[in-house]
Amino acid sequence: MSGEVMQEAVHYAPKWYAVRTGTNQEGKVKAYLDHFVPKEGLADYILEVLIPSKTVMEFKNGKKVEQVFKFYPGYVFIYMRLYDEQGQVLQKPWDFVRNAHGVSGFLGRERPRAMTQKEIDIILESVKSSEGRALPK
């Protein structure tokens, strides 16, 4: 595979992007995207929507209560194909995410930068380490 073809394939591959949301809108944005992505024919472009969070156990008024805390309030992370083989923004998925109710925009505004593998590994490890268990506050 030539270097030019390999560069195009890497550029077109899905990557993680950070998307800003309104205050406490992360869940609504995720629900909207999860619901409408298949209906809009975007399942090949938008592959996963993540809200990194942990569940914390605490006592309120003598009762055990579980609360969910977001690691990055005001952000959702989307694993998606945003650029074509020539490095141009794919308009349909770009517009769909950007115009979703509750979304303020991509980090990087008009030319979003994909997260580095190190950045996303840290986030995914945080989610994995708190998965399946409620932590004491």
Tab-separated table of C-alpha atoms in Angstrom, residues 19-22 25-33 36 76 95-105:
chain	number	residue	atom	x	y	z
A	19	VAL	CA	-18.743	17.510	21.444
A	20	ARG	CA	-19.859	20.306	23.776
A	21	THR	CA	-23.404	20.173	25.110
A	22	GLY	CA	-25.587	22.443	27.152
A	25	GLN	CA	-27.894	17.974	28.332
A	26	GLU	CA	-25.443	15.095	27.876
A	27	GLY	CA	-28.057	12.370	28.430
A	28	LYS	CA	-30.578	14.007	26.120
A	29	VAL	CA	-27.970	14.438	23.386
A	30	LYS	CA	-26.919	10.782	23.692
A	31	ALA	CA	-30.534	9.573	23.659
A	32	TYR	CA	-31.289	11.723	20.609
A	33	LEU	CA	-28.248	10.497	18.692
A	36	PHE	CA	-32.082	9.005	15.304
A	76	VAL	CA	-20.215	13.740	25.006
A	95	ASP	CA	-24.676	18.683	10.234
A	96	PHE	CA	-26.624	15.971	12.055
A	97	VAL	CA	-24.440	16.081	15.179
A	98	ARG	CA	-23.866	19.830	15.132
A	99	ASN	CA	-27.595	20.563	14.836
A	100	ALA	CA	-28.774	17.989	17.387
A	101	HIS	CA	-30.827	19.560	20.171
A	102	GLY	CA	-28.546	20.319	23.132
A	103	VAL	CA	-25.281	20.334	21.149
A	104	SER	CA	-23.171	23.508	21.297
A	105	GLY	CA	-20.578	22.277	18.809
